[in-house]
Amino acid sequence: MEKSLLLKRVPFFRELGENEIAALSERAVERTYSKGELLFSEGDECKGLFVVGRGAVKILKSSPSGREQSLDIQMPGTPVAELPLFDGGRYPATAQCVEDSELLFIARRDFESLVRQHPELALAVIRSLGQRLRKMVTLVEELSLKEVSQRIARRLVTLAEARGRKTPAGLEIELPFSQQEFAAQMGTVRELVSRTLGRFQSEELIAVDGRHITIRSFEALEEIAAGLKK
Amino acid sequence: MEKSLLLKRVPFFRELGENEIAALSERAVERTYSKGELLFSEGDECKGLFVVGRGAVKILKSSPSGREQSLDIQMPGTPVAELPLFDGGRYPATAQCVEDSELLFIARRDFESLVRQHPELALAVIRSLGQRLRKMVTLVEELSLKEVSQRIARRLVTLAEARGRKTPAGLEIELPFSQQEFAAQMGTVRELVSRTLGRFQSEELIAVDGRHITIRSFEALEEIAAGLKK
DNA sequence: CTCCGTAGATGACCCAAGTCACGCCCTTGT
DNA sequence: ACAAGGGCGTGACTTGGGTCATCTACGGAG
């Protein structure tokens, strides 16, 4: 059984010993979803905790007119929905698989009794909520106070820092998602992303080839992100 | 000494017994600030936890151009800055007194040792972080997917629900802050707030008299907030 | 009483960004 | 091989909302 292997990868559960992990993986149920399927919808009652094993899960808000704001994308090893699990409320947003995915599901009561036995777990939950809160604060700041081109520049910069490969031509990065998805993360629409990347390219700040982007002037992007330059 | 009285009012510390409260209030330092003073700035290192005793503290982000996005306003009895206290990071935003205020300050190490002795406190922290996170998610949704008039209508509705007084003319509410501040909370500017309230008034949905607002058609406001109507 | 300083109202203007429409390319499935 | 659909590039247009500049009303200080 590899459930326990997955559980051990979750930063969340690092504090637990072998036997707790084993006990937990007894209780955990494996579920598979295909791309596009919903784990739950905003407003649903929270039945338990999900942990991403394979694939990816997007947390999102959507408007009646069909626009979508992505709040976060959970990759393998991350928990989904620890917030409502704790405060007993409903899911504040919708969760959708963006690829075919395998998840572990841990029923609410199982998780609760686990926390009672291991209060240290609460600290891990705090860390996790804290991270999310910081992300949301940053997002609010960008949506409210920054222009779209600034947000895009900022994103390119952070992507480059996180996983850029150095080459003679510059830092190379791979966009990990479609422009549509990129736009949803930045609170704008596909067209603007396309246009802005085009503009950056014509100004020779970047070179675009499909989802493959070479950064030719990291500094200029940083200035745009900071609002010092257009 | 009334420090302990204040501490007992904090939902946060409800779990503590008499002696812990007493011990904590020994350690807590009273500080007074005048209107406009900063408690700390975004990016500062976190020295400890504040608890609002009197007055009010605004948590905000601001842009170089001078615009301001208010994230939250803390009233008496609420803690400020429990997030960086826990994850050890820096303050994610700035805190400013919006009135002359008295606060308690609890040094980081004191709080930490308290949590070690009383792990239940962690659950209280989780509740508090959770609330904030929910607020931020809602804010992101509004900034990204709703128009300004929708946000304003929604706010009037929630204010009315929370503290509206029924009168023959309709529900009456008192705006608890200036239009400037109101705008900062909704991610817009003063002028738009003024104009929108004016429009609502001319459409006879509300009657405005200074900060005193009478809601004449609650339903219409709800429809606007939901985006069903302009 | 008068003088500021702050809060609010309002009109004129401008522009970022969202919408619509279309065309192109590439992949996938039949 | 072809059709169908998804992802992307682009031009044209509209508009919400932010900026600027006044003007007025009110309230406190001197």
JSON list of C-alpha atoms in Angstrom, two decimals, chain A residues 31-137:
[
{"chain": "A", "resi": 31, "resn": "ARG", "atom": "CA", "xyz": [-10.36, 8.43, -5.01]},
{"chain": "A", "resi": 32, "resn": "THR", "atom": "CA", "xyz": [-9.66, 9.11, -8.64]},
{"chain": "A", "resi": 33, "resn": "TYR", "atom": "CA", "xyz": [-11.03, 11.99, -10.64]},
{"chain": "A", "resi": 34, "resn": "SER", "atom": "CA", "xyz": [-10.69, 12.90, -14.26]},
{"chain": "A", "resi": 35, "resn": "LYS", "atom": "CA", "xyz": [-9.70, 16.27, -15.61]},
{"chain": "A", "resi": 36, "resn": "GLY", "atom": "CA", "xyz": [-12.40, 18.86, -15.10]},
{"chain": "A", "resi": 37, "resn": "GLU", "atom": "CA", "xyz": [-14.24, 17.00, -12.38]},
{"chain": "A", "resi": 38, "resn": "LEU", "atom": "CA", "xyz": [-15.24, 18.90, -9.24]},
{"chain": "A", "resi": 39, "resn": "LEU", "atom": "CA", "xyz": [-14.13, 17.77, -5.80]},
{"chain": "A", "resi": 40, "resn": "PHE", "atom": "CA", "xyz": [-16.68, 20.06, -4.25]},
{"chain": "A", "resi": 41, "resn": "SER", "atom": "CA", "xyz": [-18.46, 23.32, -4.90]},
{"chain": "A", "resi": 42, "resn": "GLU", "atom": "CA", "xyz": [-18.45, 26.56, -2.99]},
{"chain": "A", "resi": 43, "resn": "GLY", "atom": "CA", "xyz": [-21.01, 26.39, -0.22]},
{"chain": "A", "resi": 44, "resn": "ASP", "atom": "CA", "xyz": [-21.01, 22.60, 0.10]},
{"chain": "A", "resi": 45, "resn": "GLU", "atom": "CA", "xyz": [-20.72, 21.16, 3.52]},
{"chain": "A", "resi": 46, "resn": "CYS", "atom": "CA", "xyz": [-17.25, 19.97, 4.39]},
{"chain": "A", "resi": 47, "resn": "LYS", "atom": "CA", "xyz": [-17.08, 16.21, 4.75]},
{"chain": "A", "resi": 48, "resn": "GLY", "atom": "CA", "xyz": [-13.35, 15.81, 5.17]},
{"chain": "A", "resi": 49, "resn": "LEU", "atom": "CA", "xyz": [-9.85, 16.53, 4.06]},
{"chain": "A", "resi": 50, "resn": "PHE", "atom": "CA", "xyz": [-8.32, 15.80, 0.66]},
{"chain": "A", "resi": 51, "resn": "VAL", "atom": "CA", "xyz": [-4.66, 15.23, -0.05]},
{"chain": "A", "resi": 52, "resn": "VAL", "atom": "CA", "xyz": [-3.43, 15.45, -3.62]},
{"chain": "A", "resi": 53, "resn": "GLY", "atom": "CA", "xyz": [-1.54, 12.32, -4.65]},
{"chain": "A", "resi": 54, "resn": "ARG", "atom": "CA", "xyz": [-1.25, 12.74, -8.39]},
{"chain": "A", "resi": 55, "resn": "GLY", "atom": "CA", "xyz": [-2.48, 15.43, -10.73]},
{"chain": "A", "resi": 56, "resn": "ALA", "atom": "CA", "xyz": [-3.44, 18.91, -9.63]},
{"chain": "A", "resi": 57, "resn": "VAL", "atom": "CA", "xyz": [-6.43, 20.60, -8.04]},
{"chain": "A", "resi": 58, "resn": "LYS", "atom": "CA", "xyz": [-7.48, 24.16, -8.61]},
{"chain": "A", "resi": 59, "resn": "ILE", "atom": "CA", "xyz": [-9.29, 26.21, -5.98]},
{"chain": "A", "resi": 60, "resn": "LEU", "atom": "CA", "xyz": [-11.44, 28.81, -7.67]},
{"chain": "A", "resi": 61, "resn": "LYS", "atom": "CA", "xyz": [-14.22, 31.33, -7.55]},
{"chain": "A", "resi": 62, "resn": "SER", "atom": "CA", "xyz": [-16.36, 31.92, -10.58]},
{"chain": "A", "resi": 63, "resn": "SER", "atom": "CA", "xyz": [-18.79, 34.58, -11.64]},
{"chain": "A", "resi": 64, "resn": "PRO", "atom": "CA", "xyz": [-22.19, 34.10, -13.24]},
{"chain": "A", "resi": 65, "resn": "SER", "atom": "CA", "xyz": [-20.82, 35.61, -16.44]},
{"chain": "A", "resi": 66, "resn": "GLY", "atom": "CA", "xyz": [-18.34, 32.76, -16.65]},
{"chain": "A", "resi": 67, "resn": "ARG", "atom": "CA", "xyz": [-15.17, 34.48, -15.58]},
{"chain": "A", "resi": 68, "resn": "GLU", "atom": "CA", "xyz": [-13.02, 32.65, -13.14]},
{"chain": "A", "resi": 69, "resn": "GLN", "atom": "CA", "xyz": [-10.57, 33.67, -10.43]},
{"chain": "A", "resi": 70, "resn": "SER", "atom": "CA", "xyz": [-8.16, 30.94, -9.47]},
{"chain": "A", "resi": 71, "resn": "LEU", "atom": "CA", "xyz": [-7.11, 31.16, -5.82]},
{"chain": "A", "resi": 72, "resn": "ASP", "atom": "CA", "xyz": [-4.53, 28.42, -5.71]},
{"chain": "A", "resi": 73, "resn": "ILE", "atom": "CA", "xyz": [-3.42, 25.27, -7.41]},
{"chain": "A", "resi": 74, "resn": "GLN", "atom": "CA", "xyz": [-2.60, 22.32, -5.21]},
{"chain": "A", "resi": 75, "resn": "MET", "atom": "CA", "xyz": [0.09, 19.98, -6.38]},
{"chain": "A", "resi": 76, "resn": "PRO", "atom": "CA", "xyz": [0.86, 16.47, -5.11]},
{"chain": "A", "resi": 77, "resn": "GLY", "atom": "CA", "xyz": [1.61, 16.41, -1.41]},
{"chain": "A", "resi": 78, "resn": "THR", "atom": "CA", "xyz": [-0.65, 19.29, -0.46]},
{"chain": "A", "resi": 79, "resn": "PRO", "atom": "CA", "xyz": [-3.86, 19.18, 1.52]},
{"chain": "A", "resi": 80, "resn": "VAL", "atom": "CA", "xyz": [-7.09, 20.72, 0.28]},
{"chain": "A", "resi": 81, "resn": "ALA", "atom": "CA", "xyz": [-9.81, 22.15, 2.50]},
{"chain": "A", "resi": 82, "resn": "GLU", "atom": "CA", "xyz": [-8.20, 22.24, 5.90]},
{"chain": "A", "resi": 83, "resn": "LEU", "atom": "CA", "xyz": [-9.94, 25.55, 6.56]},
{"chain": "A", "resi": 84, "resn": "PRO", "atom": "CA", "xyz": [-13.57, 24.47, 6.66]},
{"chain": "A", "resi": 85, "resn": "LEU", "atom": "CA", "xyz": [-12.47, 21.28, 8.34]},
{"chain": "A", "resi": 86, "resn": "PHE", "atom": "CA", "xyz": [-11.46, 23.33, 11.33]},
{"chain": "A", "resi": 87, "resn": "ASP", "atom": "CA", "xyz": [-13.97, 26.08, 11.60]},
{"chain": "A", "resi": 88, "resn": "GLY", "atom": "CA", "xyz": [-16.80, 23.79, 10.72]},
{"chain": "A", "resi": 89, "resn": "GLY", "atom": "CA", "xyz": [-18.05, 26.12, 8.03]},
{"chain": "A", "resi": 90, "resn": "ARG", "atom": "CA", "xyz": [-18.76, 25.47, 4.40]},
{"chain": "A", "resi": 91, "resn": "TYR", "atom": "CA", "xyz": [-16.26, 25.40, 1.59]},
{"chain": "A", "resi": 92, "resn": "PRO", "atom": "CA", "xyz": [-15.46, 28.99, 0.71]},
{"chain": "A", "resi": 93, "resn": "ALA", "atom": "CA", "xyz": [-14.63, 28.12, -2.90]},
{"chain": "A", "resi": 94, "resn": "THR", "atom": "CA", "xyz": [-14.87, 25.40, -5.52]},
{"chain": "A", "resi": 95, "resn": "ALA", "atom": "CA", "xyz": [-12.21, 22.74, -6.12]},
{"chain": "A", "resi": 96, "resn": "GLN", "atom": "CA", "xyz": [-11.71, 21.27, -9.57]},
{"chain": "A", "resi": 97, "resn": "CYS", "atom": "CA", "xyz": [-9.16, 18.84, -10.97]},
{"chain": "A", "resi": 98, "resn": "VAL", "atom": "CA", "xyz": [-7.11, 20.41, -13.72]},
{"chain": "A", "resi": 99, "resn": "GLU", "atom": "CA", "xyz": [-5.65, 17.03, -14.67]},
{"chain": "A", "resi": 100, "resn": "ASP", "atom": "CA", "xyz": [-6.63, 13.44, -14.11]},
{"chain": "A", "resi": 101, "resn": "SER", "atom": "CA", "xyz": [-5.91, 13.07, -10.42]},
{"chain": "A", "resi": 102, "resn": "GLU", "atom": "CA", "xyz": [-5.68, 10.68, -7.52]},
{"chain": "A", "resi": 103, "resn": "LEU", "atom": "CA", "xyz": [-6.51, 11.96, -4.08]},
{"chain": "A", "resi": 104, "resn": "LEU", "atom": "CA", "xyz": [-6.71, 10.62, -0.59]},
{"chain": "A", "resi": 105, "resn": "PHE", "atom": "CA", "xyz": [-9.80, 11.45, 1.34]},
{"chain": "A", "resi": 106, "resn": "ILE", "atom": "CA", "xyz": [-9.82, 11.53, 5.12]},
{"chain": "A", "resi": 107, "resn": "ALA", "atom": "CA", "xyz": [-13.19, 11.83, 6.78]},
{"chain": "A", "resi": 108, "resn": "ARG", "atom": "CA", "xyz": [-13.68, 14.73, 9.09]},
{"chain": "A", "resi": 109, "resn": "ARG", "atom": "CA", "xyz": [-14.16, 12.74, 12.25]},
{"chain": "A", "resi": 110, "resn": "ASP", "atom": "CA", "xyz": [-11.03, 10.71, 11.65]},
{"chain": "A", "resi": 111, "resn": "PHE", "atom": "CA", "xyz": [-8.98, 13.82, 11.22]},
{"chain": "A", "resi": 112, "resn": "GLU", "atom": "CA", "xyz": [-10.50, 15.43, 14.27]},
{"chain": "A", "resi": 113, "resn": "SER", "atom": "CA", "xyz": [-9.67, 12.57, 16.55]},
{"chain": "A", "resi": 114, "resn": "LEU", "atom": "CA", "xyz": [-6.16, 12.53, 15.14]},
{"chain": "A", "resi": 115, "resn": "VAL", "atom": "CA", "xyz": [-5.73, 16.18, 16.07]},
{"chain": "A", "resi": 116, "resn": "ARG", "atom": "CA", "xyz": [-7.01, 15.54, 19.55]},
{"chain": "A", "resi": 117, "resn": "GLN", "atom": "CA", "xyz": [-4.36, 12.89, 20.04]},
{"chain": "A", "resi": 118, "resn": "HIS", "atom": "CA", "xyz": [-1.61, 14.96, 18.45]},
{"chain": "A", "resi": 119, "resn": "PRO", "atom": "CA", "xyz": [-1.99, 18.60, 19.25]},
{"chain": "A", "resi": 120, "resn": "GLU", "atom": "CA", "xyz": [1.29, 19.36, 17.46]},
{"chain": "A", "resi": 121, "resn": "LEU", "atom": "CA", "xyz": [-0.69, 18.83, 14.30]},
{"chain": "A", "resi": 122, "resn": "ALA", "atom": "CA", "xyz": [-2.47, 22.07, 15.04]},
{"chain": "A", "resi": 123, "resn": "LEU", "atom": "CA", "xyz": [0.78, 23.92, 14.54]},
{"chain": "A", "resi": 124, "resn": "ALA", "atom": "CA", "xyz": [1.18, 22.36, 11.12]},
{"chain": "A", "resi": 125, "resn": "VAL", "atom": "CA", "xyz": [-2.33, 23.46, 10.27]},
{"chain": "A", "resi": 126, "resn": "ILE", "atom": "CA", "xyz": [-1.47, 26.96, 11.38]},
{"chain": "A", "resi": 127, "resn": "ARG", "atom": "CA", "xyz": [1.56, 27.01, 9.12]},
{"chain": "A", "resi": 128, "resn": "SER", "atom": "CA", "xyz": [-0.52, 25.89, 6.22]},
{"chain": "A", "resi": 129, "resn": "LEU", "atom": "CA", "xyz": [-3.32, 28.39, 6.82]},
{"chain": "A", "resi": 130, "resn": "GLY", "atom": "CA", "xyz": [-0.71, 31.06, 7.30]},
{"chain": "A", "resi": 131, "resn": "GLN", "atom": "CA", "xyz": [0.81, 30.39, 3.93]},
{"chain": "A", "resi": 132, "resn": "ARG", "atom": "CA", "xyz": [-2.55, 30.61, 2.26]},
{"chain": "A", "resi": 133, "resn": "LEU", "atom": "CA", "xyz": [-3.40, 33.79, 4.07]},
{"chain": "A", "resi": 134, "resn": "ARG", "atom": "CA", "xyz": [-0.16, 35.38, 2.89]},
{"chain": "A", "resi": 135, "resn": "LYS", "atom": "CA", "xyz": [-0.93, 34.33, -0.67]},
{"chain": "A", "resi": 136, "resn": "MET", "atom": "CA", "xyz": [-4.38, 35.83, -0.47]},
{"chain": "A", "resi": 137, "resn": "VAL", "atom": "CA", "xyz": [-3.09, 39.10, 0.94]}
]
